[in-house]
Coordinates of C-alpha atoms and ligand atoms in Angstrom, one line a residue:
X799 CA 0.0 0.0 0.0
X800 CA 1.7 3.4 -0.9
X801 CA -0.2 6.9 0.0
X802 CA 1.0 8.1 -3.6
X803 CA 0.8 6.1 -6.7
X804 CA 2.2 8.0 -9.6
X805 CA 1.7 7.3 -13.1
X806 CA 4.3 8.0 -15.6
X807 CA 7.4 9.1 -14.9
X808 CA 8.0 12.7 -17.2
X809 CA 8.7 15.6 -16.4
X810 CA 5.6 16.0 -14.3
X811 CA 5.8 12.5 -12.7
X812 CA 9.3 13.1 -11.5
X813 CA 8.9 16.8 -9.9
X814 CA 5.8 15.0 -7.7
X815 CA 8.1 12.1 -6.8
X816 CA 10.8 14.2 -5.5
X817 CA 8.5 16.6 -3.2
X818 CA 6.0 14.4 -2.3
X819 CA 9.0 12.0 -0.6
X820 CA 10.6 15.3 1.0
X821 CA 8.2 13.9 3.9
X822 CA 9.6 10.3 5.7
X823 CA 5.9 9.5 6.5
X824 CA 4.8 9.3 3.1
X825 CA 5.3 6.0 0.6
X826 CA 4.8 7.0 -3.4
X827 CA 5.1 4.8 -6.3
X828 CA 6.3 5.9 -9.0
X829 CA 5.5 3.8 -12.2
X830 CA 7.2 4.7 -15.6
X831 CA 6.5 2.9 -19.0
X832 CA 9.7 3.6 -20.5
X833 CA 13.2 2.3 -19.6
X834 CA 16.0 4.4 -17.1
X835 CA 18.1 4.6 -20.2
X836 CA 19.4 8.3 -19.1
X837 CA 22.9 8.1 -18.8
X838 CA 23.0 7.4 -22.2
X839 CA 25.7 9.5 -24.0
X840 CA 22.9 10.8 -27.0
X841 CA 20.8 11.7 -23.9
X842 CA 23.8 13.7 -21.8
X843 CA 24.9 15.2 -24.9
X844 CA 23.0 18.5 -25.8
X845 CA 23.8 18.6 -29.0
X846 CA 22.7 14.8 -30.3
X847 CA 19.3 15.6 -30.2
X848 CA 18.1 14.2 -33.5
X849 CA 19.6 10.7 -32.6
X850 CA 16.9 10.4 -29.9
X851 CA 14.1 11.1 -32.0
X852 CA 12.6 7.8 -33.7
X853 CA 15.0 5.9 -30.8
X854 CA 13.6 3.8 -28.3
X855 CA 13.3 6.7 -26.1
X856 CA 10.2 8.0 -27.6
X857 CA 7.0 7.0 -28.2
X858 CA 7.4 7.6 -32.0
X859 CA 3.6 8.6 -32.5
X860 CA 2.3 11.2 -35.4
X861 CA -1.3 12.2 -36.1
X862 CA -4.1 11.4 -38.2
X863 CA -3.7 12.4 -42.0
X864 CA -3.6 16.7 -41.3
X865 CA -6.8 18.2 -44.0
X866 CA -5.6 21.5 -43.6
X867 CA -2.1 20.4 -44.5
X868 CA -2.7 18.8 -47.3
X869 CA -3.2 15.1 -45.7
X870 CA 0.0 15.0 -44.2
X871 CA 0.4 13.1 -41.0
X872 CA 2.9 14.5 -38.5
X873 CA 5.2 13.2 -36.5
X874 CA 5.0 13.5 -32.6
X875 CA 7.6 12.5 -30.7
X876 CA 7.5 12.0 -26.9
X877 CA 9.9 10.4 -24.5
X878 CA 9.6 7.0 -23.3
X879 CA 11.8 6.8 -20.1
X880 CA 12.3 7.8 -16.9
X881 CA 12.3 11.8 -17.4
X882 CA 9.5 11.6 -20.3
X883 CA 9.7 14.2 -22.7
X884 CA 12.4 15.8 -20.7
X885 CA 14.7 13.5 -22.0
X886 CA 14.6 14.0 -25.6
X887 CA 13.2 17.6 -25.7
X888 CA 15.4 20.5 -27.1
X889 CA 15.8 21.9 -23.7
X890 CA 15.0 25.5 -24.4
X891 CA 13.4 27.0 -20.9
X892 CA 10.8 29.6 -21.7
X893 CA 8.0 30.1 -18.7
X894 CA 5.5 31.6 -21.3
X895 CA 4.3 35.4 -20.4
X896 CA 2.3 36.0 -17.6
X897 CA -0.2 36.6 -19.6
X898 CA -0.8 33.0 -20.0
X899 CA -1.6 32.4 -16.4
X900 CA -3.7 34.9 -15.1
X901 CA -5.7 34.2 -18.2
X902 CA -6.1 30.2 -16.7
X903 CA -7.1 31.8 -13.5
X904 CA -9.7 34.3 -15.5
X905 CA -11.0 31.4 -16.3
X906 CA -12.0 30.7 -12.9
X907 CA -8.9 28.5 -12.0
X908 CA -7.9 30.2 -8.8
X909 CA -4.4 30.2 -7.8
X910 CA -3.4 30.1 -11.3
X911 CA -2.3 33.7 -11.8
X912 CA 1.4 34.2 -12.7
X913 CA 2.0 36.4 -9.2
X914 CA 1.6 32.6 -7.8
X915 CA 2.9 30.6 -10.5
X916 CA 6.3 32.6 -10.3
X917 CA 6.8 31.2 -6.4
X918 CA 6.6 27.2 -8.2
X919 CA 9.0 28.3 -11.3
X920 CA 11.4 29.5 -8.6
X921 CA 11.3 26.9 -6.4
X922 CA 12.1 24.4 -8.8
X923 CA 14.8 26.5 -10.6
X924 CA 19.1 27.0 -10.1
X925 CA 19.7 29.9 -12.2
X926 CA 23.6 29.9 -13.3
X927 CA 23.3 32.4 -15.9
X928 CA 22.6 36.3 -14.6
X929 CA 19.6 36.7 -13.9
X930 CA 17.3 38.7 -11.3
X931 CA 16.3 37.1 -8.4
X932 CA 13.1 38.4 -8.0
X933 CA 12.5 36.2 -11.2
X934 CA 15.1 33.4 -10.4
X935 CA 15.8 30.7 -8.3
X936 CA 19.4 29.7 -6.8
X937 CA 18.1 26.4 -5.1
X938 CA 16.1 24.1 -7.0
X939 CA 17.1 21.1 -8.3
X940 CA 16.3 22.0 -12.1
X941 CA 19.6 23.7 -13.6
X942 CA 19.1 26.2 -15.7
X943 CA 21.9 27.9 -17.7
X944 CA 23.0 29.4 -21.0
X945 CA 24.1 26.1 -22.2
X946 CA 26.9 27.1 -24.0
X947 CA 28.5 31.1 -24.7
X948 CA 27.1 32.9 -26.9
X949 CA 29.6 32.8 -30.5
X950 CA 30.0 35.4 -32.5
X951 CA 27.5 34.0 -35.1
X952 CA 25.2 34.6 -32.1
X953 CA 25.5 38.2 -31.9
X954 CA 24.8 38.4 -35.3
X955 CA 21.8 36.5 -35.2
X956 CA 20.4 38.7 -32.4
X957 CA 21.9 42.0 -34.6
X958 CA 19.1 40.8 -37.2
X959 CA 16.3 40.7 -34.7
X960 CA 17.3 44.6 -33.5
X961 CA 17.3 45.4 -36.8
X962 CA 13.8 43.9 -37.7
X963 CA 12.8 46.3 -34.1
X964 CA 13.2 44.1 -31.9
X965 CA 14.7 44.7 -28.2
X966 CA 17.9 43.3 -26.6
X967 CA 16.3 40.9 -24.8
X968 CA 18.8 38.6 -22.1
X969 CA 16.0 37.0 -20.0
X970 CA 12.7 35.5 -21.6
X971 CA 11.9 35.0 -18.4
X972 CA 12.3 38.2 -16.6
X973 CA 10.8 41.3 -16.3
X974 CA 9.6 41.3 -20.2
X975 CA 9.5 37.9 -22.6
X976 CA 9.5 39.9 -25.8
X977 CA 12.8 40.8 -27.7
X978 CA 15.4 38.8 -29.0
X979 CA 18.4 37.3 -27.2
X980 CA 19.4 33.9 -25.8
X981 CA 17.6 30.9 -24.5
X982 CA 18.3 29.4 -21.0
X983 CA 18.4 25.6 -21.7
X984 CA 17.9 22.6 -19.0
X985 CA 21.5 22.0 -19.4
X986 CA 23.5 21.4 -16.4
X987 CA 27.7 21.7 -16.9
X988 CA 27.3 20.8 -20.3
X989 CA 24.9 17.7 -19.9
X990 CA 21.6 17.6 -20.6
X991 CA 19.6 18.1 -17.0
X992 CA 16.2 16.6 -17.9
X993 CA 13.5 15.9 -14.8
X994 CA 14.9 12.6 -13.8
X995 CA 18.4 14.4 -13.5
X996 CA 17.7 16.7 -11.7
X997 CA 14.4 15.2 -9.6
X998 CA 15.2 11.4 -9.0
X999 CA 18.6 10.7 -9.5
X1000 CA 19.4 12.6 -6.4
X1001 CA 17.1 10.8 -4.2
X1002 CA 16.6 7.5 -5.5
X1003 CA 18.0 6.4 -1.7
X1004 CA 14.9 8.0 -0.3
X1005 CA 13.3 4.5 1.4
X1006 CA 9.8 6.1 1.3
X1007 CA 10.3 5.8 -2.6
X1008 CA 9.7 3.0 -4.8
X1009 CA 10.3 3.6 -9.0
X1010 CA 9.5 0.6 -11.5
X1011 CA 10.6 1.2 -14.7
X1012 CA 9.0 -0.8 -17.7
X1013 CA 5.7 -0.6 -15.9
X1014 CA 2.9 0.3 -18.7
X1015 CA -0.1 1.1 -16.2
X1016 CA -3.2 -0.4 -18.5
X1017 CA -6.2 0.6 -16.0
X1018 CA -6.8 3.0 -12.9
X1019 CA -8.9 0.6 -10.4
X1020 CA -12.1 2.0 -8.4
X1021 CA -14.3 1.3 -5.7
X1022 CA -17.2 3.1 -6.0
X1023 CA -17.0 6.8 -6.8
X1024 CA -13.0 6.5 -5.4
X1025 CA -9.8 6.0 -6.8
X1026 CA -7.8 3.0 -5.1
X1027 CA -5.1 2.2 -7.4
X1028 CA -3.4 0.8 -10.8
X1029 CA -3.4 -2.3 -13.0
X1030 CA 0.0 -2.6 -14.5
X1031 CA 2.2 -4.8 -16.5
X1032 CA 5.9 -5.4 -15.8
X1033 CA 7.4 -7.5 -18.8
X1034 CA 4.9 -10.3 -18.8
X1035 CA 4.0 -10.4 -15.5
X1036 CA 0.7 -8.3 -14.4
X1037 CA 0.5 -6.3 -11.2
X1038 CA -1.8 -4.6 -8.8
X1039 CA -1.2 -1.8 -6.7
X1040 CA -3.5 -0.1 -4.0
X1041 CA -3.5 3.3 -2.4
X1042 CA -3.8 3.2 1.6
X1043 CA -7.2 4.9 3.2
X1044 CA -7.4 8.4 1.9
X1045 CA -4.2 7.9 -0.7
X1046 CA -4.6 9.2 -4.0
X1047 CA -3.6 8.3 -7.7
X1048 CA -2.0 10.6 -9.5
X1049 CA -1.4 10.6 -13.3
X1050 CA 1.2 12.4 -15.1
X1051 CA 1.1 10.0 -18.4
X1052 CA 1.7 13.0 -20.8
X1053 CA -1.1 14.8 -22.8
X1054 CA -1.7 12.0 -25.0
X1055 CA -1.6 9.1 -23.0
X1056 CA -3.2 11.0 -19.5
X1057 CA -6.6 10.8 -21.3
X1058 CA -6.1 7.5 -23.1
X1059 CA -5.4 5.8 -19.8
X1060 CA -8.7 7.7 -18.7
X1061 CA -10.6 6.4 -21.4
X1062 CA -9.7 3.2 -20.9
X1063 CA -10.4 3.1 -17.7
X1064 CA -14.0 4.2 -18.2
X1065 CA -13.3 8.1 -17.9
X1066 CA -14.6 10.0 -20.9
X1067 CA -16.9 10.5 -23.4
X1068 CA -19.7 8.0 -22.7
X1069 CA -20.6 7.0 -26.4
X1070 CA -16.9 7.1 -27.2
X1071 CA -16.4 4.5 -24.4
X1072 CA -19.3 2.7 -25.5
X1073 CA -18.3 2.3 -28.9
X1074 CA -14.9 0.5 -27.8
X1075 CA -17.2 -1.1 -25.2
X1076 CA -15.8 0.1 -22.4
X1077 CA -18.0 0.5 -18.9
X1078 CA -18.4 4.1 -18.2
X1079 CA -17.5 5.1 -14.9
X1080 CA -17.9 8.9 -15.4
X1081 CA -19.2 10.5 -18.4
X1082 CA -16.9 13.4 -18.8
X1083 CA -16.8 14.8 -22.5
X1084 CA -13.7 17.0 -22.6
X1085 CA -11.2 13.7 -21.9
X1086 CA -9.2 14.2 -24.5
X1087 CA -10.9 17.0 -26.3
X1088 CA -9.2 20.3 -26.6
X1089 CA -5.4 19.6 -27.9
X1090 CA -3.5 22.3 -28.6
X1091 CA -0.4 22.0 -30.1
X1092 CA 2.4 24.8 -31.5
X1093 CA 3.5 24.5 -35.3
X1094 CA 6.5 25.9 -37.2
X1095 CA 8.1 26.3 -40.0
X1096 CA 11.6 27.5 -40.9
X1097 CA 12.4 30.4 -43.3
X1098 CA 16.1 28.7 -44.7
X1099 CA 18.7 30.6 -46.2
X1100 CA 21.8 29.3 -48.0
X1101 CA 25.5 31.0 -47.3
X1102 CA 27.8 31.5 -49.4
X1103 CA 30.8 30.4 -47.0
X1104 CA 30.0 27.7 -44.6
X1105 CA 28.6 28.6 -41.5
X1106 CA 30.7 28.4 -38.2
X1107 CA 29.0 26.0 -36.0
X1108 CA 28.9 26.0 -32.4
X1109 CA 31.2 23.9 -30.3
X1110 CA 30.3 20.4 -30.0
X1111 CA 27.5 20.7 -32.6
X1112 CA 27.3 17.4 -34.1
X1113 CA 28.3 16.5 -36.9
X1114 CA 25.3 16.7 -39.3
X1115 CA 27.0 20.1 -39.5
X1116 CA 24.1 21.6 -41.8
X1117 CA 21.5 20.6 -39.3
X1118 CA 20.3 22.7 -37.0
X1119 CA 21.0 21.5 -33.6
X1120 CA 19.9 22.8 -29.8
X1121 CA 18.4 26.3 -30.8
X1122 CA 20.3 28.8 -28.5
X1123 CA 19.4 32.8 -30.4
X1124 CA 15.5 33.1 -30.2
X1125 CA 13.2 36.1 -29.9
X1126 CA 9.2 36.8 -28.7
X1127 CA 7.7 39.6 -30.7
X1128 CA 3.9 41.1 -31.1
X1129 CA 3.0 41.3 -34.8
X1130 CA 0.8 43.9 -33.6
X1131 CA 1.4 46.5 -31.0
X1132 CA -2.5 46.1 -30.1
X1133 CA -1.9 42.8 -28.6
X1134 CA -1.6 42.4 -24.7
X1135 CA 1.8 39.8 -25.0
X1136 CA 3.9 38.6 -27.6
X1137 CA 2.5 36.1 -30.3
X1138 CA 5.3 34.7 -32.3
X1139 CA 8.4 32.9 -30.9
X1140 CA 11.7 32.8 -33.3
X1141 CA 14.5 30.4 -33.1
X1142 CA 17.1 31.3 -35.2
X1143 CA 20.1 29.1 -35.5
X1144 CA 23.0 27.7 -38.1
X1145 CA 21.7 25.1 -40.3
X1146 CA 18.8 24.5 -43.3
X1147 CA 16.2 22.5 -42.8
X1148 CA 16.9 18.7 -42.6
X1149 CA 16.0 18.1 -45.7
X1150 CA 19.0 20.9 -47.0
X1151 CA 22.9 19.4 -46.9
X1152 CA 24.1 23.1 -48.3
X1153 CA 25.2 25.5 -45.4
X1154 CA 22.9 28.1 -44.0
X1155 CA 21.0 29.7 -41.3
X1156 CA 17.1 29.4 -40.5
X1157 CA 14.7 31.5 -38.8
X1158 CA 12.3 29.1 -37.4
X1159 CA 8.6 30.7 -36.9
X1160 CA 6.3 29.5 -34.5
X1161 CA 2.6 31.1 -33.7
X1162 CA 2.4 31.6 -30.4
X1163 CA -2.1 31.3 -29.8
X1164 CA -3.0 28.6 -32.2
X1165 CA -7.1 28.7 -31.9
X1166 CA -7.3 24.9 -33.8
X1167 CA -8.9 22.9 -31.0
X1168 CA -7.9 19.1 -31.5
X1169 CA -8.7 15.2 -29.9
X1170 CA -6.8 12.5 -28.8
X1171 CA -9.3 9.3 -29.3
X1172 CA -9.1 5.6 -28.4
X1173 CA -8.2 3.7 -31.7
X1174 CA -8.9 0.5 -29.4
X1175 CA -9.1 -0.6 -26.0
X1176 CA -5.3 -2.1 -26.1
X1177 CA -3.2 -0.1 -24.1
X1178 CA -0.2 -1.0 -26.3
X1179 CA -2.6 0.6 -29.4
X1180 CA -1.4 4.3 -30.2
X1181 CA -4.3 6.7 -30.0
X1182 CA -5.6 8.7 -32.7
X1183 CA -4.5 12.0 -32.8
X1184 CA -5.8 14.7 -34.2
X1185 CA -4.4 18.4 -33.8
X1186 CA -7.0 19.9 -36.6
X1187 CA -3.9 22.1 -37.3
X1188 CA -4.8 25.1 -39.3
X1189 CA -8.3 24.1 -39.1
X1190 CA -9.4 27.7 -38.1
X1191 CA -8.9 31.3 -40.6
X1192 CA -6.7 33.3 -38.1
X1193 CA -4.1 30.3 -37.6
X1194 CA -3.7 30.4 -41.2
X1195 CA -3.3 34.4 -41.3
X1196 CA -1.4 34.2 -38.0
X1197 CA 1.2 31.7 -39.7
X1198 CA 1.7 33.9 -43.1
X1199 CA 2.7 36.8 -40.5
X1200 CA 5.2 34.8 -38.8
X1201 CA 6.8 33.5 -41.4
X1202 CA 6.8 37.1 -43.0
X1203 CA 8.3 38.5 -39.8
X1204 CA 11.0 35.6 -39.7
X1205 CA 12.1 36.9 -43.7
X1206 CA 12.2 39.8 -42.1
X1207 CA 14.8 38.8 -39.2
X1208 CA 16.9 36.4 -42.3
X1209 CA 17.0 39.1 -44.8
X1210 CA 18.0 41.8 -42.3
X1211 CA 21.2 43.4 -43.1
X1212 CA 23.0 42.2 -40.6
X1213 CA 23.7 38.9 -41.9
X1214 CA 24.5 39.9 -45.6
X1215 CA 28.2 38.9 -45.2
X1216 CA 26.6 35.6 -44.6
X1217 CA 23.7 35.1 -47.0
X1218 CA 23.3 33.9 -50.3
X1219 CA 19.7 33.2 -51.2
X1220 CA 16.4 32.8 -49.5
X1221 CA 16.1 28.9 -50.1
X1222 CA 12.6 28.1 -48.2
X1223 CA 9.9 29.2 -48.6
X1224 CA 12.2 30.8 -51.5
X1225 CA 12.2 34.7 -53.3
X1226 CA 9.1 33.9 -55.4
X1227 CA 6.9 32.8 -52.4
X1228 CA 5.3 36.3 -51.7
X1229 CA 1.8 36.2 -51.9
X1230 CA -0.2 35.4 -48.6
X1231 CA -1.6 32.5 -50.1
X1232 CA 1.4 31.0 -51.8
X1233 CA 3.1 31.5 -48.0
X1234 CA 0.2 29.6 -46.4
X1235 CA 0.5 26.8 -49.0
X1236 CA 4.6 26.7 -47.7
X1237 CA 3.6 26.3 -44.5
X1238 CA 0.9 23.4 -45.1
X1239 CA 3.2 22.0 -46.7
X1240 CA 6.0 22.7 -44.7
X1241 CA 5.4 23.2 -40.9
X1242 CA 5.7 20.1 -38.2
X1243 CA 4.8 20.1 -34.4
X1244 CA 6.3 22.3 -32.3
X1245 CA 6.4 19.3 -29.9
X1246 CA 4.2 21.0 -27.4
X1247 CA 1.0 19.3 -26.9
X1248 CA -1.1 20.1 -24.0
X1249 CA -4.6 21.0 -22.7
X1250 CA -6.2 17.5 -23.3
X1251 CA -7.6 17.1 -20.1
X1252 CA -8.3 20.8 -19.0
X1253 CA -8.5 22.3 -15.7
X1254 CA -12.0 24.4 -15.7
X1255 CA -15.5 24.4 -14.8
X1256 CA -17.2 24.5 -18.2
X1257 CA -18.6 21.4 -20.2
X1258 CA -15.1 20.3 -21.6
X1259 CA -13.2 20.1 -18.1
X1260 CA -11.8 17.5 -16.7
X1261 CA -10.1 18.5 -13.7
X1262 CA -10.9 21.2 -10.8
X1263 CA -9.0 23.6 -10.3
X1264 CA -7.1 21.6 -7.6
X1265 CA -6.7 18.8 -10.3
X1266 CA -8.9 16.5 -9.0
X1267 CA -11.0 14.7 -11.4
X1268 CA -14.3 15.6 -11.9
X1269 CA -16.8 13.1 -10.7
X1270 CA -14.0 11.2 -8.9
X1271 CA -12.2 10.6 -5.4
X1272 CA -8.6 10.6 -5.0
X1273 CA -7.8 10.7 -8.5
X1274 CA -5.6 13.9 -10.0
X1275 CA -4.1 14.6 -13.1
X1276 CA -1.0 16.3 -12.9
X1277 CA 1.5 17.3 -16.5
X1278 CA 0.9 19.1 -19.2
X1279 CA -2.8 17.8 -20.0
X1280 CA -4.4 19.9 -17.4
X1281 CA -3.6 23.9 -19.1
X1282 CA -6.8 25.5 -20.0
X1283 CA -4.8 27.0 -22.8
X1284 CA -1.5 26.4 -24.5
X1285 CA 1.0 29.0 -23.2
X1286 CA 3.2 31.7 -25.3
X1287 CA 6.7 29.6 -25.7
X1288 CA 7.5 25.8 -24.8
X1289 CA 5.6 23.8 -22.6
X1290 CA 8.3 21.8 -20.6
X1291 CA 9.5 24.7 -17.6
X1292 CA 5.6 25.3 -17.5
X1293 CA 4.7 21.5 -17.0
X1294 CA 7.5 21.5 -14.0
X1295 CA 5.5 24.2 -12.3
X1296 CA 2.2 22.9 -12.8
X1297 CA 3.8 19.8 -10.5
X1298 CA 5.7 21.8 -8.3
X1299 CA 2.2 23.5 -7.4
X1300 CA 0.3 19.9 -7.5
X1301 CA 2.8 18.2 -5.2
X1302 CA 1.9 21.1 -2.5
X1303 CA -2.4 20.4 -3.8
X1304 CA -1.6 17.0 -2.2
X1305 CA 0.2 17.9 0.5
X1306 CA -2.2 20.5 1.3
X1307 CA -4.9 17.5 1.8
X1308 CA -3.5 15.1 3.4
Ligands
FAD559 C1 11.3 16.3 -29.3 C2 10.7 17.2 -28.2 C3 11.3 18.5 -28.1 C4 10.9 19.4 -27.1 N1 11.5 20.5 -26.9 C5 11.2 21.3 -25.8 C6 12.0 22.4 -25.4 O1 13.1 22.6 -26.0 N2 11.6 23.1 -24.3 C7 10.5 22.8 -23.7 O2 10.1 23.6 -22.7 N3 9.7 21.8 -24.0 C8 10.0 21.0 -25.1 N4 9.3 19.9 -25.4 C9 8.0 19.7 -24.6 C10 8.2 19.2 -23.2 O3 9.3 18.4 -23.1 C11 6.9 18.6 -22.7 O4 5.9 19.6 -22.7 C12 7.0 18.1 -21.2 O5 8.1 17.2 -21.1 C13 5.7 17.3 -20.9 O6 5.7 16.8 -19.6 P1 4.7 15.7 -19.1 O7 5.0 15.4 -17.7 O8 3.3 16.3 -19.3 O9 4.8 14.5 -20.1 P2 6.0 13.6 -20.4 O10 7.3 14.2 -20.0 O11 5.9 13.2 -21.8 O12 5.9 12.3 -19.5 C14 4.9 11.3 -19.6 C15 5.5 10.0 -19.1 O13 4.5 9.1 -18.9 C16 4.9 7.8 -19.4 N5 3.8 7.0 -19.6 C17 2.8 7.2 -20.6 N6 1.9 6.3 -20.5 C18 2.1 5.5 -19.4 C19 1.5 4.4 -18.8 N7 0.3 3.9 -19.3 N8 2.1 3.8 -17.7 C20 3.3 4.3 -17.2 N9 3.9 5.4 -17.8 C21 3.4 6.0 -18.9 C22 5.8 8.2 -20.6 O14 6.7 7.1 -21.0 C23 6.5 9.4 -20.1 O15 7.7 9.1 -19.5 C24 9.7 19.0 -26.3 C25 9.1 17.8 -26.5 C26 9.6 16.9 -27.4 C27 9.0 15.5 -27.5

C-alpha cells in the first residue's frame, strides 16, 4: 500500500516524486512505461538531439492524415523513459508570459495567476546564468543555464532581430518575454539536465520511494466513486497496486496518454467509451478534447561560405541542432503579450545538406482545437491524434505573418556577409496564399501538446481547479494535460511548475 501512486514518470511524474518523498511519512510509487536509459551518452549530450528522436526513447507517434495540411500526418515525438519528454526535448526554458496564467485563473482557475505561479518556477529553478532574483531561483534542483556562450555567429543573429525592431532581450523569463536574445536551456555543466536528472537521481535512496521502470499502467482501479489504485504490466507479469485509506492516484502519463489511460479506464466520453465497449465510470466529454499543439516552419537561407557551427555541434554540421538565439515579438502593437516565438540558428532544414542559417517561426495562440481518441481498447494501441492544425482562418493568417516576420529577421542586413539566397519558402513565395500553401506543406509540431484534459468548470473540463478529477475521489491529473490553454513559448518549464504547485495540492490535503 503506498499513499502516492504515480503514473508516468515525465517531467511531471518526476517533480511529484521528488517533493512528495521530501516527507519520511509518506510512501509514493512511482511507475514509468519507459526504460531508465538516461545516462545514455545521445541523452547527456545536448547537441545529439536528433539521434533520440525515432529511438527507443520516444513513443514515435504522429497524427491522423492533417486536411488543412494537405493530408499529411505528422510526426509526434515524446519520451519514453524515466524523465518523459524531458529526456529528448530540445531543452530550451521559456516560462511563457504571464499573460498565459492569469488568463487560466480568469477562467475561474484560482491560484493560477502568474504572481503565484512565479513562487513554483522559482522553487524548482538554479539559475547559473545572470539573472534577477526576484524572477530566479538559486536552489532548486532543475539547472538552468545558458548552455553554451554565446559565439560570435550569435550576436549576429540577435543584430538581425534589432534590426527587424526588436529589443535586446537577455531574459525570456524576466521582467519582459519579448525581444530577442538567448535561451536558458535545462542544461547542467554541459549535460543535458532533464527531470529525472535533476528530480530522481538525487534521491533514489529516499526508502519512502519505490520507482519501476517498464511498468505500462493499463487501467486506474475504483471502488465506488473512489480512486484506489493501478493495473499494470511489468514484462509479462501483471500487477496490482492499491493506495492506503485516503491515498490518491495521480497521473502524469503525458497529454496523450493522461486521457487515453482515462478512457480506458472508463473516464470519458460515454458514447466514445461505448463504442470500444468500455464500462463508463464517469461520463466526462472534454477527456481528450481540446489539444492544442504549436506548429513551425523554418524560413532557410543558404550562405555563401560555410557557416561556423557552435562547439560540439554534431556532426550533421548543416543541421540545426539545440536552438540557442530566439526572440518573442507582437505582430501587432494592439496585442496584450507577444504572439510569435523565433528560433534562429546555423543550419537549413533537414532536408538541405548546403550551409545556412534558418529562422524558425512559431505562432504563439494557435485557436485549432484538437482530440486524442481511443483507436482500441489495447493499451499498447497508439491513440488517434488529431491536432486539426490550421483548421481555423486566423491560424492560417497568424502563420503567413510569422513566417513574413522571420524573412524579415533572415534578410536583415546584418547577416549579408553571410547570406546567399532565400532557399525556403524561396524569393518567389510572396503572396499570402502561396506563403500559407509553404507552410501546409511545410510546418511540423512544435512538440508541445497540452490541454487534453483541461483544468476548468465548463462542459469540456476535466479536472478542478485543484486537479482533481471531476466526478471522482482521490484521482488527480497532474503534467501538461491539465492547461486550460497552451502557453506563449514551450511547454516543458511550465509542465514542472504545474507539479511543483500539484505536489503542495496534495500535500495541502493530506
Ligand atoms: C522532441 C521534443 C522536443 C521538445 N523541446 C522542448 C524544449 O526545448 N523546451 C520545452 O520547454 N519543451 C520542449 N518539449 C516539450 C516538453 O518536453 C513537454 O511539454 C513536457 O516534457 C511534458 O511533460 P509531461 O510530464 O506532461 O509528459 P512527459 O514528460 O511526456 O511524461 C509522460 C511520461 O508518462 C509515461 N507513460 C505514458 N503512459 C504511461 C502508462 N500507461 N504507464 C506508465 N507510464 C506511462 C511516458 O513514458 C512518459 O515518460 C519538447 C518535447 C519533445 C517531444
Amino acid at each position: 500500500m503506498y499513499d502516492y501512486i504515480i503514473v508516468g514518470g515525465g517531467s511531471a511524474g518526476c517533480v511529484l516524486a521528488h517533493r512528495l518523498t521530501e516527507d519520511e511519512s509518506v510512501d509514493v510509487l512511482l511507475l514509468e512505461s519507459g526504460t531508465p536509459e538516461e545516462d545514455r551518452d545521445m541523452v547527456k549530450d545536448p547537441s545529439r538531439i536528433w539521434d533520440l528522436l525515432g529511438s527507443d526513447l520516444d513513443w514515435s507517434f504522429e497524427t491522423e492524415p492533417q486536411s488543412n495540411m494537405n493530408e499529411r500526418s505528422i510526426d509526434w515525438p515524446r519520451g519514453k523513459a524515466l524523465g518523459g519528454s524531458s529526456v529528448i526535448n530540445g531543452m530550451a526554458y521559456v516560462r511563457g508570459h504571464p499573460y498565459d496564467y492569469d488568463n487560466w485563473a480568469d477562467q475561474g482557475n484560482d491560484g493560477w495567476a502568474y504572481d503565484e505561479m512565479r513562487r513554483y518556477f522559482k522553487k524548482s529553478e538554479t539559475l547559473t546564468a545572470d539573472g534577477d532574483e526576484e524572477y530566479h531561483g538559486t536552489d532548486g534542483p532543475l539547472t538552468v543555464s545558458r548552455g553554451s556562450d554565446p559565439t560570435d555567429l550569435d550576436e549576429l543573429f540577435v543584430d538581425a532581430g534589432e534590426a527587424a525592431g526588436l529589443d535586446r532581450n537577455m531574459d525570456f523569463n524576466g521582467a519582459q518575454q519579448e525581444g530577442v536574445g538567448y535561451y536558458h536551456s535545462t542544461i547542467d555543466d554541459g549535460h543535458r539536465h532533464s527531470a529525472a536528472a535533476a528530480f530522481i537521481k538525487p534521491i533514489l535512496d529516499r526508502p519512502n520511494l519505490t520507482v519501476e521502470t517498464a511498468a505500462h499502467v493499463t487501467k486506474l482501479s475504483f471502488s465506488g466513486d473512489t480512486a484506489t489504485g493501478v493495473v499494470y504490466k511489468q514484462g509479462w507479469s501483471r500487477h496490482e497496486a492499491s493506495v492506503a485509506d485516503g491515498g490518491e492516484v495521480v497521473v502524469s502519463a503525458g497529454a496523450i496518454q493522461t486521457p487515453q489511460l482515462l478512457m480506458l479506464s472508463g473516464i470519458g466520453p460515454a458514447d466514445h467509451l461505448e463504442d470500444h465497449g468500455i464500462d463508463v465510470e464517469v461520463d466526462l466529454p472534454g477527456v481528450g478534447r481540446n489539444l492544442q499543439d504549436h506548429l513551425r516552419v523554418p524560413v532557410a537561407f543558404e550562405t555563401t561560405e560555410p557557416v561556423p557551427q557552435p562547439a560540439g555541434a554534431s556532426e550533421k554540421g548543416t543541421r540545426y541542432d539545440r536552438v540557442s538565439v530566439g526572440a518573442f515579438a507582437r505582430s501587432d502593437p494592439e496585442l496584450p503579450a507577444p504572439d510569435v516565438q523565433f528560433g534562429i540558428a546555423p543550419g537549413l532544414s533537414p532536408d538541405h545538406t548546403e550551409s545556412g542559417y534558418s529562422v524558425m517561426a512559431l505562432p504563439l495562440r494557435p485557436t485549432s482545437r484538437g482530440s486524442v481518441r481511443l483507436r482500441s481498447d489495447d493499451p499498447w494501441d497508439h491513440p488517434g491524434i488529431d491536432p486539426a492544425y490550421l483548421s481555423t482562418e486566423k491560424d492560417v493568417d497568424d502563420f503567413v505573418t510569422a513566417i513574413r516576420l522571420a524573412r524579415e529577421i533572415g534578410r536583415s542586413d546584418a547577416l549579408s556577409g553571410l547570406r546567399d539566397v532565400e532557399v525556403a519558402p524561396g524569393p518567389d513565395v510572396e503572396s499570402d496564399e502561396e506563403i500559407a500553401e509553404y507552410a501546409r506543406n511545410n510546418a511540423v509540431s512544435g512538440y508541445h501538446p497540452v490541454c487534453t484534459a483541461k483544468m476548468g468548470t465548463d462542459d469540456l473540463a476535466v479536472v478542478d481547479d485543484d486537479l482533481r478529477v471531476h466526478g471522482r475521489n482521490n484521482l488527480r491529473v497532474i503534467d501538461a494535460s491539465v492547461m486550460p490553454k497552451i502557453t506563449s513559448g514551450n511547454t516543458n518549464a511550465p509542465t514542472i511548475a504545474i507539479a511543483e504547485k500539484g505536489a503542495d495540492l496534495l500535500k495541502a490535503a493530506q
